[in-house]
Amino acid sequence: MSSFEPVLMANMALPDSHTLRVYESTGGYQALRRAIKELTPVQVIDAVKASNLRGRGGAGFPTGLKWTFLPKDHPGPIYMCINADESEPGTFNNRYLMELDPHQVIEGIILSSYATRATTAYIYLRYEYPLSWKRLQAALDECYAAGLLGKNILGSEFSLDVYLHKGAAAYICGEETGLIESLEGKRAWPRIKPPFPAIEGLFRKPTVVNNIETVACVTQIMARGVEWFKSIGVPSDPNNPRDPGSYGPKLYCLSGHVNNPGCYEAPLGITCRQLIDEYGGGVWKGRKGKAAIPGGISMGLFTEPEFDTPLDFAGPGKVGCLGLGTAAVVVLDETVSMVDFLHNSCRFFQHESCGQCTPCREGTAWALAMLNRIRAGKGRLRDLDLLLEIGDTIGIIPGTTICGLADGAAWPIKNAIRKFRGEFEDYIKRTNPHGYAVTEPVLALPVLAGAH
Amino acid sequence: MGIVIVDGQEIEVGEHERLNGIQVARRIGVEIPHYCWHPGLSVVASCRMCLVETGTRAPDTGKITMLPKLVPACQTPAKDGTVFVTNSKLVQDQRARVEEDLLIDHPIDCPICDKAGECLLQDYHFEHGQSERRADLRPFTSRRREMGDTVTLFVDRCVMCTRCVRFTREVSQTSELLVIHRGSHEEIDVFPGYPLDNKLSGNVVDLCPVGALGDKDFLYKQRVWFMKQHDGVCAGCSTGCSISIEENQDAVYRLKPRENPFINKWWMCDDGRYGYKHIHSPDRQIEPRRRRAAAGATTTASVPTASANGGISVADYANIEWSEIPSALLASLRAAIGGQSGALAAVLSPHLTVEEAYLLAKLARTLDPQAYIALGPVPVIGQDESYPQAFTIHAEKCPNRMGVAAVVAHFAGGHHTWDDFLARMETGALKAAWVSGGYRTPWIDEPTAARFAGLQALVVQDLFDSPLWRRATFQLPGAGFAERSGSYVNFAHRLQSFGWAIRPPAGAQVEGRLFWQLLGRRGLYDPRAVLNEIAGEIPYFAVAMDPVPKVGVDLRINQLAGTTS
Ligand SMILES: Cc1cc2nc3c(=O)[nH]c(=O)nc-3n(C[C@H](O)[C@H](O)[C@H](O)COP(=O)(O)O)c2cc1C
Ligand code: SF4
């Protein structure tokens, strides 16, 4: 680990790291100049494919493969959408990149657009990031002035316009088709797939959606080469030919009950415990850890013994979590009530559910209502089974919803109750000593003998 | 051609058929429950009621591979080798969960809900729901909000299928309705100051699978299970939308569109939907009367000249029994004609059915072989209003101009219009006339009525009082559209046949029935027999010789076949 040199964050400590002057002084835009002069778009795609770069936005889909889904010889336009909606609780690595090294991001956008033959790119920016907005816009202006954007970039045939679009603060706008709908000026209701965005996306044209960190990685792959990228991280499982592995550096977001919260660059595959102890200075106040969110709240929960799980694309799944997600680790110390944690999580998802799909819209609200009741001292053991049933049946994995928000809502419920069931039961018995065993429904109003 | 497998049964689908799981399952009588999907709207696959298991059968090995998760049947194309399982435990459990979810906030106020009895939430709950209510959480609320002049929203009954929102965006293209708020707080609403106000607005009530959107015209008037549905044709304009007339004990409570891909798809316009009220108007004429001056005499009656007070008064009339009418009427007309050829005219209203128009023309020609046959006034109000995703609301506000004009042309050998008839009367050649009306709005003014002054006998069949009615020798109350049976031909030559939905009020007589009787035909008035006769006699109607399907028949089919073969 000590041999690891930060790359994505290398410039961030420099004064005025967000300016074109500083970025170019450290070799910035050299990769772009070389690519445009020496490489065809297909060669750029091939390089990204060979690097096995996987999307950093949450789903971990191989980026090069996604690009090849675009129709061949399409007359255009093809759109590039850069997902900077970063709303997953605990996640702030995109913000570091946009505020402190926006040109690294923009170089990646230009490279990715060159590769996919996109002529227009949109950066969909989270509303709550005013400094990112300012710095990105200033950086874009610098690029236009320097001939790095606009017509005939660097004197080549390639032209690209990049527009910065500010969202209105909704988590669902980060879901790629919600983002596309929102960009089109509509309500961000995720679309049914197929068609996938690569075939029919923004304005019904072929579209690629990539995360900010993903395109920053593209910059580095084109600058340092595929070999460099693949020298970092966890190689593919030799027994599984379809495993793309977990290569490259990763910006881990560490927050919660640690001594030194922050954004840290480390090779993919460090364990959660390494991150907490070696980067975060351990759990705060000399306390013990109780649990941790591995990659944003939608990914579920690690118990303390599970802290040794590697934070790569395959690791969290092995202990029952949804995945690596955004690699945003939130540490909960031993004083945290899991009931409070789950309440907070349910509150977030019921607030953010876009409301299209019945199971997500009603399931997230029902789960929150049960958590509210448990915290009000009226919980029943039976509620835990109902919560688990909701958790097990909402999402695109069981097939009951349109987008993955519901899976993200389900995972904290499933993990918290399955991994900490004793605590939930104790809480309910302690706070509702007379009613915890009730199994009959207690109705808020007399039953109207309507339906049965 | 391909084979789709639904619950183990193989179904053949045509090569060019694009069906989804719901549609293909229907072919073997399997109904997959659904809220948000509608054949006339875009697919959103959001209600998640139609989730099924699906897979594919390998064409070579026949091996079936199932997907490990549920999919919406509405969004899954039925292609060769597609397998649907609609009745597994996984599917049934999930349906029960969706029902449970939808009822979390629902007030379950079926006893006071208009939709009860035709509500999908109710029906599906009986079929797929669970008896226990596990979500014992929130107190119910029951809020109501107006969407516009015709539609009201019972907010808490809504299941957020968004059919209504999509209708106003995709079909009426007026976009009044929208979803406000997010997640479980979502509600249907309109923008402040922009109510639901378009000529297709009533369709959103039909589309609503539950009791959320209510039709203010129908609200709390009738329980749906008391009503009987009759296939009918809207008489509001020459589009002739296929409708269902819903009545209880001879009172019409509402009209609903009836699916017809050739005319109105699944929709109808508000003008038609709410335009049936005149048939129950207290102003309707319901007593047949004969001018007193002519009472007892058969030869002397002449149409009174216009007087300063607008004609003769009601007091000049005596009621007459329907049973006495045939002989009195025929005698009066014969006397007026006096054996003079071409002295009788019959005016066929575009509100008559084809059969009625034909019988009236026949009757006139029996009394006077040279009788003058003309088409009645064709009401045109405003301009055609086109809804490209639905149909055009025509300015021609009568259902059967095409059909009646064809009958007129057959008998008269040309187009005789109302103006031609008036001009003919001017020449003094006419001694008697039979004018059929049936218009829902005033259709003849005093100066025009005054031009009838020279006639010896005038028979007027109509719904309402009019200057002409007051000049009639015989005032014969006629039928409204829901009381007739027969056929209309719409603007596009499509003939639709229908039966009566209600009986006319006591004292009124359906026109066709009277003509049948006057022609001395046996038994009950039988419009199908008349249509056969017409089809044999008038080439334009030839295809109507075969049974007429529910969606009607294009009368040009023969001619088209003739030109292409
Ligand atoms: C509810 C939901 C929220 C999401 N939010 C974000 C987000 O804020 N930022 C992001 O990059 N991806 C987000 N995603 C993932 C995107 O859908 C998409 O997978 C990603 O932007 C693709 O980029 P990548 O391949 O570069 O990771 C979200 C997904 C879901 C289901
Ligand atoms: S799963 Fe939830 S957030 Fe996603 S589309 Fe459905 S209702 Fe919206």
mmCIF file of N, CA and C in Angstrom, chain A residues 193-234:
data_model
loop_
_atom_site.group_PDB
_atom_site.id
_atom_site.type_symbol
_atom_site.label_atom_id
_atom_site.label_comp_id
_atom_site.label_asym_id
_atom_site.label_seq_id
_atom_site.Cartn_x
_atom_site.Cartn_y
_atom_site.Cartn_z
ATOM 1 N N LYS A 193 -36.755 -0.193 -19.435
ATOM 2 C CA LYS A 193 -35.742 -0.652 -20.371
ATOM 3 C C LYS A 193 -36.052 -2.086 -20.771
ATOM 4 N N PRO A 194 -35.779 -2.528 -21.979
ATOM 5 C CA PRO A 194 -35.277 -1.749 -23.093
ATOM 6 C C PRO A 194 -36.326 -0.756 -23.616
ATOM 7 N N PRO A 195 -35.912 0.200 -24.438
ATOM 8 C CA PRO A 195 -34.574 0.418 -24.973
ATOM 9 C C PRO A 195 -33.619 1.013 -23.940
ATOM 10 N N PHE A 196 -32.367 0.582 -23.979
ATOM 11 C CA PHE A 196 -31.352 1.152 -23.116
ATOM 12 C C PHE A 196 -30.864 2.465 -23.724
ATOM 13 N N PRO A 197 -30.290 3.343 -22.860
ATOM 14 C CA PRO A 197 -29.877 4.659 -23.361
ATOM 15 C C PRO A 197 -28.919 4.575 -24.554
ATOM 16 N N ALA A 198 -28.086 3.549 -24.609
ATOM 17 C CA ALA A 198 -27.141 3.461 -25.715
ATOM 18 C C ALA A 198 -27.874 3.394 -27.053
ATOM 19 N N ILE A 199 -29.086 2.860 -27.044
ATOM 20 C CA ILE A 199 -29.863 2.772 -28.283
ATOM 21 C C ILE A 199 -30.792 3.976 -28.407
ATOM 22 N N GLU A 200 -31.492 4.287 -27.326
ATOM 23 C CA GLU A 200 -32.450 5.386 -27.353
ATOM 24 C C GLU A 200 -32.402 6.087 -26.000
ATOM 25 N N GLY A 201 -31.662 7.173 -25.932
ATOM 26 C CA GLY A 201 -31.490 7.861 -24.654
ATOM 27 C C GLY A 201 -32.006 9.270 -24.708
ATOM 28 N N LEU A 202 -31.105 10.219 -24.496
ATOM 29 C CA LEU A 202 -31.494 11.627 -24.453
ATOM 30 C C LEU A 202 -32.085 12.054 -25.794
ATOM 31 N N PHE A 203 -33.214 12.727 -25.746
ATOM 32 C CA PHE A 203 -33.919 13.156 -26.963
ATOM 33 C C PHE A 203 -34.065 12.004 -27.959
ATOM 34 N N ARG A 204 -34.223 10.788 -27.405
ATOM 35 C CA ARG A 204 -34.429 9.559 -28.193
ATOM 36 C C ARG A 204 -33.234 9.233 -29.090
ATOM 37 N N LYS A 205 -32.062 9.747 -28.729
ATOM 38 C CA LYS A 205 -30.850 9.454 -29.502
ATOM 39 C C LYS A 205 -29.917 8.583 -28.659
ATOM 40 N N PRO A 206 -28.992 7.896 -29.333
ATOM 41 C CA PRO A 206 -28.033 7.078 -28.584
ATOM 42 C C PRO A 206 -27.273 7.929 -27.563
ATOM 43 N N THR A 207 -27.143 7.406 -26.363
ATOM 44 C CA THR A 207 -26.610 8.201 -25.260
ATOM 45 C C THR A 207 -25.756 7.328 -24.344
ATOM 46 N N VAL A 208 -24.649 7.897 -23.884
ATOM 47 C CA VAL A 208 -23.841 7.227 -22.870
ATOM 48 C C VAL A 208 -23.963 8.029 -21.582
ATOM 49 N N VAL A 209 -24.177 7.330 -20.479
ATOM 50 C CA VAL A 209 -24.173 8.003 -19.182
ATOM 51 C C VAL A 209 -22.983 7.465 -18.391
ATOM 52 N N ASN A 210 -22.112 8.370 -17.966
ATOM 53 C CA ASN A 210 -20.972 7.966 -17.152
ATOM 54 C C ASN A 210 -20.792 8.902 -15.979
ATOM 55 N N ASN A 211 -20.216 8.340 -14.942
ATOM 56 C CA ASN A 211 -19.976 9.075 -13.715
ATOM 57 C C ASN A 211 -18.725 9.957 -13.859
ATOM 58 N N ILE A 212 -18.655 10.998 -13.033
ATOM 59 C CA ILE A 212 -17.522 11.922 -13.035
ATOM 60 C C ILE A 212 -16.195 11.184 -12.800
ATOM 61 N N GLU A 213 -16.190 10.319 -11.792
ATOM 62 C CA GLU A 213 -14.940 9.623 -11.481
ATOM 63 C C GLU A 213 -14.564 8.662 -12.609
ATOM 64 N N THR A 214 -15.575 8.089 -13.250
ATOM 65 C CA THR A 214 -15.292 7.181 -14.368
ATOM 66 C C THR A 214 -14.521 7.912 -15.466
ATOM 67 N N VAL A 215 -14.987 9.120 -15.820
ATOM 68 C CA VAL A 215 -14.295 9.826 -16.909
ATOM 69 C C VAL A 215 -12.931 10.337 -16.451
ATOM 70 N N ALA A 216 -12.793 10.628 -15.150
ATOM 71 C CA ALA A 216 -11.459 10.995 -14.656
ATOM 72 C C ALA A 216 -10.511 9.813 -14.829
ATOM 73 N N CYS A 217 -11.010 8.602 -14.601
ATOM 74 C CA CYS A 217 -10.184 7.404 -14.812
ATOM 75 C C CYS A 217 -9.812 7.271 -16.281
ATOM 76 N N VAL A 218 -10.753 7.635 -17.169
ATOM 77 C CA VAL A 218 -10.454 7.566 -18.606
ATOM 78 C C VAL A 218 -9.252 8.461 -18.921
ATOM 79 N N THR A 219 -9.246 9.655 -18.338
ATOM 80 C CA THR A 219 -8.112 10.565 -18.536
ATOM 81 C C THR A 219 -6.803 9.862 -18.161
ATOM 82 N N GLN A 220 -6.802 9.242 -17.006
ATOM 83 C CA GLN A 220 -5.564 8.632 -16.509
ATOM 84 C C GLN A 220 -5.177 7.401 -17.322
ATOM 85 N N ILE A 221 -6.159 6.647 -17.767
ATOM 86 C CA ILE A 221 -5.845 5.475 -18.598
ATOM 87 C C ILE A 221 -5.184 5.932 -19.890
ATOM 88 N N MET A 222 -5.727 7.014 -20.477
ATOM 89 C CA MET A 222 -5.162 7.482 -21.740
ATOM 90 C C MET A 222 -3.809 8.172 -21.515
ATOM 91 N N ALA A 223 -3.614 8.694 -20.297
ATOM 92 C CA ALA A 223 -2.345 9.361 -20.015
ATOM 93 C C ALA A 223 -1.262 8.352 -19.633
ATOM 94 N N ARG A 224 -1.623 7.342 -18.867
ATOM 95 C CA ARG A 224 -0.606 6.452 -18.301
ATOM 96 C C ARG A 224 -0.622 5.055 -18.892
ATOM 97 N N GLY A 225 -1.683 4.747 -19.578
ATOM 98 C CA GLY A 225 -1.682 3.460 -20.253
ATOM 99 C C GLY A 225 -2.457 2.389 -19.521
ATOM 100 N N VAL A 226 -2.859 1.413 -20.294
ATOM 101 C CA VAL A 226 -3.660 0.314 -19.780
ATOM 102 C C VAL A 226 -2.865 -0.507 -18.766
ATOM 103 N N GLU A 227 -1.573 -0.701 -19.061
ATOM 104 C CA GLU A 227 -0.761 -1.516 -18.173
ATOM 105 C C GLU A 227 -0.708 -0.931 -16.775
ATOM 106 N N TRP A 228 -0.504 0.380 -16.751
ATOM 107 C CA TRP A 228 -0.484 1.046 -15.451
ATOM 108 C C TRP A 228 -1.778 0.798 -14.691
ATOM 109 N N PHE A 229 -2.916 0.979 -15.392
ATOM 110 C CA PHE A 229 -4.224 0.859 -14.737
ATOM 111 C C PHE A 229 -4.399 -0.554 -14.183
ATOM 112 N N LYS A 230 -3.998 -1.521 -15.000
ATOM 113 C CA LYS A 230 -4.236 -2.901 -14.584
ATOM 114 C C LYS A 230 -3.215 -3.393 -13.553
ATOM 115 N N SER A 231 -2.202 -2.548 -13.289
ATOM 116 C CA SER A 231 -1.251 -2.945 -12.243
ATOM 117 C C SER A 231 -1.812 -2.639 -10.852
ATOM 118 N N ILE A 232 -2.932 -1.939 -10.827
ATOM 119 C CA ILE A 232 -3.536 -1.555 -9.550
ATOM 120 C C ILE A 232 -4.828 -2.349 -9.372
ATOM 121 N N GLY A 233 -5.115 -2.704 -8.133
ATOM 122 C CA GLY A 233 -6.420 -3.297 -7.871
ATOM 123 C C GLY A 233 -6.408 -4.806 -7.828
ATOM 124 N N VAL A 234 -7.606 -5.379 -8.028
ATOM 125 C CA VAL A 234 -7.803 -6.823 -7.862
ATOM 126 C C VAL A 234 -8.066 -7.439 -9.227
#
